[in-house]
Coordinates of N, CA and C in Angstrom, one line a residue:
M1 N 79.8 75.5 98.6 CA 79.4 74.3 99.4 C 80.5 73.2 99.2
P2 N 81.1 72.8 100.3 CA 82.2 71.7 100.1 C 81.6 70.4 99.6
R3 N 82.3 69.8 98.8 CA 82.0 68.4 98.3 C 82.9 67.4 98.9
R4 N 82.3 66.3 99.2 CA 83.2 65.1 99.7 C 83.7 64.4 98.5
L5 N 85.0 64.2 98.6 CA 85.7 63.4 97.5 C 85.8 61.9 97.9
R6 N 86.0 61.1 96.9 CA 86.2 59.7 97.1 C 87.5 59.5 98.0
P7 N 87.3 58.8 99.1 CA 88.5 58.5 99.9 C 89.5 57.6 99.3
V8 N 90.7 58.0 99.2 CA 91.8 57.2 98.5 C 92.9 56.9 99.6
E9 N 93.6 55.9 99.3 CA 94.8 55.6 100.2 C 96.1 56.0 99.5
L10 N 97.2 55.7 100.2 CA 98.5 56.1 99.7 C 98.8 55.6 98.3
D11 N 98.4 54.4 98.0 CA 98.7 53.8 96.7 C 98.1 54.6 95.5
F12 N 97.1 55.4 95.8 CA 96.5 56.2 94.7 C 97.6 57.1 94.0
T13 N 98.6 57.5 94.7 CA 99.6 58.4 94.1 C 100.4 57.6 93.0
A14 N 100.3 56.3 93.0 CA 101.0 55.5 92.0 C 100.0 55.0 90.9
V15 N 98.7 55.0 91.2 CA 97.8 54.4 90.2 C 96.7 55.3 89.7
A16 N 96.7 56.5 90.1 CA 95.6 57.5 89.7 C 95.5 57.7 88.2
P17 N 94.4 58.0 87.7 CA 94.3 58.2 86.2 C 95.2 59.4 85.8
V18 N 95.3 60.4 86.6 CA 96.2 61.5 86.3 C 97.3 61.6 87.4
R19 N 98.5 61.5 87.0 CA 99.6 61.7 88.0 C 100.6 62.7 87.4
L20 N 100.8 63.7 88.1 CA 101.8 64.7 87.7 C 102.9 64.7 88.8
A21 N 104.1 64.6 88.3 CA 105.2 64.5 89.3 C 106.3 65.5 88.8
F22 N 106.9 66.2 89.8 CA 107.9 67.2 89.6 C 109.0 67.0 90.6
E23 N 110.2 67.3 90.2 CA 111.4 67.2 91.0 C 112.2 68.4 91.1
A24 N 112.9 68.6 92.2 CA 113.9 69.7 92.4 C 114.9 69.2 93.3
R25 N 116.1 69.8 93.2 CA 117.2 69.6 94.1 C 117.3 70.8 95.0
L26 N 117.3 70.6 96.3 CA 117.5 71.6 97.3 C 118.8 71.5 98.0
Q27 N 119.5 72.5 98.4 CA 120.7 72.5 99.1 C 120.5 72.1 100.6
A28 N 119.3 72.4 101.1 CA 118.9 72.1 102.4 C 118.8 70.6 102.6
P29 N 119.2 70.1 103.8 CA 119.2 68.6 104.1 C 117.7 68.1 104.3
P30 N 117.5 66.8 104.1 CA 116.1 66.3 104.3 C 115.4 66.7 105.6
P31 N 116.1 66.6 106.8 CA 115.3 66.9 108.0 C 114.7 68.4 108.0
A32 N 115.5 69.3 107.4 CA 115.0 70.7 107.4 C 113.8 70.8 106.3
V33 N 113.9 70.2 105.2 CA 112.9 70.2 104.2 C 111.6 69.5 104.7
Y34 N 111.8 68.4 105.3 CA 110.6 67.6 105.9 C 109.9 68.5 107.0
R35 N 110.7 69.1 107.8 CA 110.1 69.9 108.9 C 109.2 71.0 108.3
S36 N 109.7 71.7 107.2 CA 108.9 72.8 106.6 C 107.7 72.3 106.0
I37 N 107.7 71.1 105.3 CA 106.6 70.6 104.6 C 105.5 69.9 105.6
A38 N 106.0 69.2 106.5 CA 105.1 68.3 107.3 C 104.9 68.8 108.7
V39 N 105.8 69.5 109.3 CA 105.7 69.9 110.7 C 105.2 71.3 110.9
E40 N 105.9 72.2 110.1 CA 105.6 73.6 110.2 C 104.6 74.0 109.1
V41 N 103.5 73.3 109.1 CA 102.5 73.4 108.0 C 102.0 74.9 107.8
G42 N 101.9 75.6 108.9 CA 101.5 77.0 108.8 C 102.5 77.9 108.0
S43 N 103.7 77.4 107.8 CA 104.7 78.2 107.0 C 104.5 78.0 105.5
L44 N 103.7 77.1 105.1 CA 103.5 76.8 103.7 C 103.3 78.1 102.8
P45 N 102.4 79.0 103.2 CA 102.2 80.2 102.4 C 103.4 81.1 102.2
A46 N 104.4 81.0 103.1 CA 105.6 81.8 103.0 C 106.5 81.4 101.8
W47 N 106.4 80.1 101.4 CA 107.3 79.7 100.3 C 106.5 79.0 99.1
F48 N 105.2 78.7 99.3 CA 104.4 78.1 98.2 C 103.3 79.2 98.0
T49 N 103.6 80.1 97.1 CA 102.8 81.3 97.0 C 101.3 81.1 96.6
P50 N 100.9 80.0 95.9 CA 99.5 79.8 95.6 C 98.7 79.5 96.9
V51 N 99.4 79.1 98.0 CA 98.7 78.8 99.2 C 98.5 80.1 100.0
A52 N 97.2 80.4 100.4 CA 96.9 81.6 101.2 C 97.0 81.2 102.7
S53 N 96.6 80.0 103.1 CA 96.7 79.6 104.5 C 96.7 78.1 104.6
A54 N 97.4 77.7 105.6 CA 97.6 76.2 105.9 C 97.5 76.0 107.4
V55 N 96.5 75.2 107.9 CA 96.3 75.1 109.3 C 96.3 73.6 109.6
P56 N 97.2 73.2 110.5 CA 97.2 71.8 110.9 C 96.1 71.5 111.9
L57 N 95.5 70.4 111.9 CA 94.4 70.0 112.8 C 94.7 68.6 113.4
D58 N 94.1 68.3 114.6 CA 94.1 67.0 115.2 C 95.6 66.5 115.3
D59 N 96.4 67.4 115.9 CA 97.8 67.1 116.1 C 98.5 66.6 114.9
G60 N 98.2 67.3 113.7 CA 98.9 67.0 112.5 C 98.3 65.9 111.7
A61 N 97.2 65.2 112.1 CA 96.6 64.2 111.4 C 95.7 64.7 110.2
R62 N 95.3 65.9 110.3 CA 94.5 66.5 109.3 C 95.0 68.0 109.1
R63 N 94.5 68.6 108.0 CA 94.9 70.0 107.8 C 93.9 70.7 106.9
T64 N 93.8 72.0 106.9 CA 93.0 72.7 106.0 C 93.9 73.6 105.2
I65 N 93.6 73.7 103.9 CA 94.4 74.5 103.0 C 93.5 75.4 102.3
R66 N 93.8 76.7 102.2 CA 93.1 77.6 101.3 C 94.0 78.2 100.3
L67 N 93.7 78.1 99.0 CA 94.5 78.7 98.0 C 94.0 80.1 97.7
R68 N 94.9 80.9 97.1 CA 94.6 82.2 96.6 C 93.5 82.0 95.6
G69 N 92.5 82.8 95.6 CA 91.4 82.6 94.6 C 90.2 81.9 95.3
G70 N 90.4 81.3 96.5 CA 89.2 80.8 97.2 C 89.0 79.3 97.3
V71 N 89.8 78.5 96.6 CA 89.7 77.1 96.6 C 90.1 76.6 98.0
R72 N 89.3 75.7 98.6 CA 89.6 75.2 99.9 C 89.7 73.7 99.9
F73 N 90.6 73.1 100.8 CA 90.7 71.7 100.9 C 90.7 71.3 102.4
E74 N 90.1 70.3 102.8 CA 90.2 69.6 104.1 C 90.9 68.3 103.8
E75 N 92.0 68.0 104.4 CA 92.8 66.9 104.0 C 93.1 66.0 105.2
T76 N 93.4 64.7 104.9 CA 93.8 63.7 105.9 C 95.2 63.3 105.5
V77 N 96.1 63.3 106.5 CA 97.5 62.9 106.3 C 97.5 61.3 106.2
L78 N 98.1 60.9 105.1 CA 98.2 59.4 104.8 C 99.6 58.8 105.2
A79 N 100.6 59.7 105.1 CA 101.9 59.2 105.5 C 102.7 60.4 106.0
A80 N 103.4 60.2 107.2 CA 104.3 61.2 107.7 C 105.5 60.5 108.2
E81 N 106.4 60.2 107.3 CA 107.6 59.5 107.6 C 108.8 60.5 107.6
P82 N 109.3 60.9 108.8 CA 110.3 62.0 108.9 C 111.4 61.8 107.9
D83 N 111.7 62.8 107.2 CA 112.9 62.9 106.3 C 112.7 62.1 105.0
L84 N 111.6 61.4 104.8 CA 111.3 60.5 103.7 C 110.1 60.9 102.9
R85 N 109.0 61.0 103.6 CA 107.7 61.2 102.8 C 106.6 61.8 103.7
Y86 N 105.8 62.6 103.0 CA 104.6 63.3 103.6 C 103.6 63.2 102.5
A87 N 102.4 62.6 102.8 CA 101.3 62.5 101.8 C 100.0 62.7 102.5
Y88 N 99.0 63.2 101.7 CA 97.7 63.4 102.2 C 96.7 63.3 101.1
R89 N 95.5 63.1 101.4 CA 94.4 63.1 100.5 C 93.4 64.2 100.8
V90 N 92.7 64.7 99.8 CA 91.6 65.7 100.0 C 90.3 65.0 100.3
D91 N 89.7 65.4 101.4 CA 88.4 64.8 101.8 C 87.3 65.7 101.4
L92 N 87.4 67.0 101.6 CA 86.4 68.0 101.2 C 87.0 69.1 100.4
T93 N 86.3 69.6 99.4 CA 86.8 70.8 98.7 C 85.6 71.5 98.0
N94 N 85.9 72.7 97.7 CA 84.9 73.5 96.9 C 85.3 73.6 95.4
A95 N 86.4 72.9 95.1 CA 86.9 72.9 93.7 C 85.9 72.0 92.9
P96 N 85.6 72.4 91.7 CA 84.7 71.7 90.8 C 85.3 70.5 90.2
A97 N 84.5 69.5 89.8 CA 84.9 68.4 88.9 C 85.7 67.3 89.6
V98 N 86.7 67.6 90.4 CA 87.6 66.6 90.9 C 86.8 65.6 91.8
S99 N 87.1 64.3 91.6 CA 86.4 63.3 92.4 C 87.3 62.6 93.4
A100 N 88.7 62.7 93.2 CA 89.7 62.2 94.1 C 91.0 62.9 93.9
L101 N 91.7 63.2 95.0 CA 92.9 63.9 94.9 C 93.8 63.6 96.1
A102 N 95.1 63.3 95.8 CA 96.1 63.0 96.8 C 97.4 63.6 96.3
E103 N 98.2 63.9 97.3 CA 99.6 64.4 96.9 C 100.6 63.8 97.8
E104 N 101.8 63.6 97.3 CA 102.9 63.0 98.0 C 104.1 63.9 97.8
W105 N 104.8 64.1 98.9 CA 106.1 64.8 98.9 C 107.2 63.7 99.3
A106 N 108.0 63.4 98.4 CA 109.1 62.4 98.7 C 110.4 63.0 98.7
L107 N 111.2 62.7 99.7 CA 112.5 63.3 100.0 C 113.6 62.2 99.9
A108 N 114.7 62.5 99.3 CA 115.8 61.6 99.3 C 117.1 62.4 99.4
P109 N 118.0 62.0 100.2 CA 119.3 62.7 100.4 C 120.0 62.7 99.0
E110 N 120.6 63.8 98.7 CA 121.4 63.9 97.5 C 122.6 64.8 97.9
G111 N 123.8 64.1 98.1 CA 124.9 64.8 98.6 C 124.6 65.4 100.0
T112 N 124.8 66.6 100.2 CA 124.4 67.3 101.5 C 123.0 67.9 101.4
G113 N 122.4 67.8 100.2 CA 121.0 68.4 100.0 C 119.9 67.3 99.9
T114 N 118.9 67.7 99.3 CA 117.7 66.9 99.2 C 117.1 66.9 97.7
R115 N 116.8 65.7 97.3 CA 116.0 65.6 96.0 C 114.6 65.5 96.5
L116 N 113.8 66.5 96.1 CA 112.4 66.6 96.5 C 111.5 66.3 95.3
R117 N 110.5 65.4 95.4 CA 109.6 65.0 94.4 C 108.2 65.2 94.9
W118 N 107.4 66.0 94.2 CA 106.0 66.3 94.5 C 105.1 65.6 93.4
T119 N 104.3 64.7 93.9 CA 103.3 64.0 93.0 C 101.9 64.4 93.4
M120 N 101.2 64.8 92.3 CA 99.8 65.1 92.5 C 99.0 64.0 91.7
A121 N 98.1 63.4 92.4 CA 97.4 62.3 91.8 C 95.9 62.6 91.9
A122 N 95.2 62.5 90.8 CA 93.8 63.0 90.7 C 92.9 62.1 89.8
D123 N 91.6 62.2 90.1 CA 90.6 61.6 89.2 C 89.4 62.5 89.1
G124 N 88.7 62.4 88.1 CA 87.5 63.2 87.8 C 87.0 62.9 86.4
P125 N 86.0 63.6 86.0 CA 85.5 63.4 84.6 C 86.6 63.7 83.6
A126 N 86.4 63.1 82.4 CA 87.4 63.3 81.3 C 87.9 64.7 81.1
P127 N 86.9 65.7 81.0 CA 87.4 67.1 80.8 C 88.3 67.6 82.0
F128 N 88.0 67.2 83.2 CA 88.9 67.6 84.3 C 90.3 66.9 84.2
R129 N 90.3 65.7 83.8 CA 91.6 65.0 83.7 C 92.4 65.7 82.6
T130 N 91.8 66.0 81.4 CA 92.5 66.7 80.4 C 93.0 68.0 80.8
G131 N 92.1 68.8 81.5 CA 92.5 70.1 82.0 C 93.7 70.1 82.9
L132 N 93.7 69.1 83.8 CA 94.8 68.9 84.7 C 96.1 68.6 84.0
R133 N 96.0 67.7 83.0 CA 97.2 67.4 82.2 C 97.7 68.7 81.5
L134 N 96.8 69.5 81.0 CA 97.2 70.7 80.3 C 97.8 71.7 81.2
A135 N 97.4 71.7 82.5 CA 97.9 72.6 83.5 C 99.3 72.2 84.0
S136 N 99.8 71.0 83.6 CA 101.0 70.5 84.1 C 102.2 71.4 84.0
P137 N 102.4 72.1 82.9 CA 103.6 73.1 82.8 C 103.4 74.2 83.9
G138 N 102.3 74.7 84.1 CA 102.1 75.7 85.1 C 102.3 75.2 86.5
L139 N 101.8 74.0 86.8 CA 102.0 73.4 88.1 C 103.4 73.1 88.3
G140 N 104.1 72.7 87.3 CA 105.6 72.4 87.4 C 106.3 73.7 87.7
L141 N 106.0 74.8 87.0 CA 106.6 76.1 87.3 C 106.4 76.5 88.7
S142 N 105.1 76.4 89.2 CA 104.8 76.7 90.6 C 105.6 75.9 91.6
F143 N 105.7 74.6 91.3 CA 106.5 73.8 92.2 C 108.0 74.2 92.2
R144 N 108.6 74.4 91.0 CA 110.0 74.8 91.0 C 110.2 76.2 91.7
R145 N 109.3 77.1 91.6 CA 109.4 78.4 92.3 C 109.3 78.1 93.8
A146 N 108.4 77.3 94.2 CA 108.2 77.0 95.6 C 109.4 76.3 96.2
A147 N 110.0 75.3 95.5 CA 111.1 74.6 95.9 C 112.3 75.6 96.1
A148 N 112.5 76.5 95.1 CA 113.5 77.5 95.2 C 113.3 78.4 96.4
A149 N 112.1 78.8 96.6 CA 111.8 79.7 97.8 C 112.0 79.0 99.1
L150 N 111.6 77.7 99.1 CA 111.9 76.9 100.4 C 113.4 76.8 100.6
D151 N 114.1 76.5 99.6 CA 115.5 76.4 99.7 C 116.2 77.6 100.2
R152 N 115.7 78.8 99.7 CA 116.3 80.1 100.2 C 116.0 80.3 101.7
R153 N 114.8 79.8 102.1 CA 114.4 80.0 103.5 C 115.3 79.1 104.4
L154 N 115.7 77.9 103.9 CA 116.4 76.9 104.7 C 117.9 77.0 104.6
T155 N 118.4 77.6 103.6 CA 119.8 77.6 103.4 C 120.4 79.0 103.6
P156 N 121.3 79.1 104.6 CA 121.8 80.4 104.9 C 122.5 81.0 103.7
A157 N 122.5 82.3 103.6 CA 123.1 83.0 102.4 C 124.6 82.7 102.5
R158 N 125.2 82.4 101.4 CA 126.7 82.1 101.4 C 127.4 83.4 100.9
R159 N 128.6 83.5 101.4 CA 129.4 84.7 101.0 C 129.9 84.4 99.6
P160 N 130.0 85.5 98.8 CA 130.5 85.3 97.4 C 131.9 84.8 97.5
S161 N 132.3 84.1 96.5 CA 133.7 83.6 96.3 C 134.5 84.9 96.0
P162 N 135.8 84.9 96.4 CA 136.7 86.0 96.0 C 136.7 86.1 94.5
G163 N 136.6 87.4 94.1 CA 136.7 87.7 92.6 C 135.4 87.6 91.9
T164 N 134.3 87.4 92.7 CA 132.9 87.4 92.0 C 132.2 88.6 92.4
A165 N 131.4 89.1 91.5 CA 130.7 90.3 91.7 C 129.3 90.0 92.2
R166 N 128.8 90.6 93.3 CA 127.5 90.4 93.8 C 126.9 91.7 94.4

């Protein structure tokens, strides 16, 4: 049975009791990265493997996410700033304990590529907050793998330099 979470606004990603933030550098430029995260929502499972399905709703104002293992989220988009930021909050979920959850993907140009920062902001009872903090290394690994997979999707294969083995 889905549970309604406390509605939060964009500032929650800066003030939540638990904030986990992870960064990666991608060779792909910000417009391509933003398009994959915010516009081509349905492609999320192809590069972020914990996601089983992602479906945009209401012309992109909302979305539904289903994770492998059965956790579901109904989300409202809080910010969609092309090439800069994409953020959303969870309105309904079947995940236990969490009382508020929002995520933000921030993009910044770095050379010809993109610095990508994913922030997960959450609240819930003390055991939930502790568990989420303990899960930080695994979530960070999942993010780094997803960022690398996304970059492979967006960056054409390069020919090896002369004299290198591949």
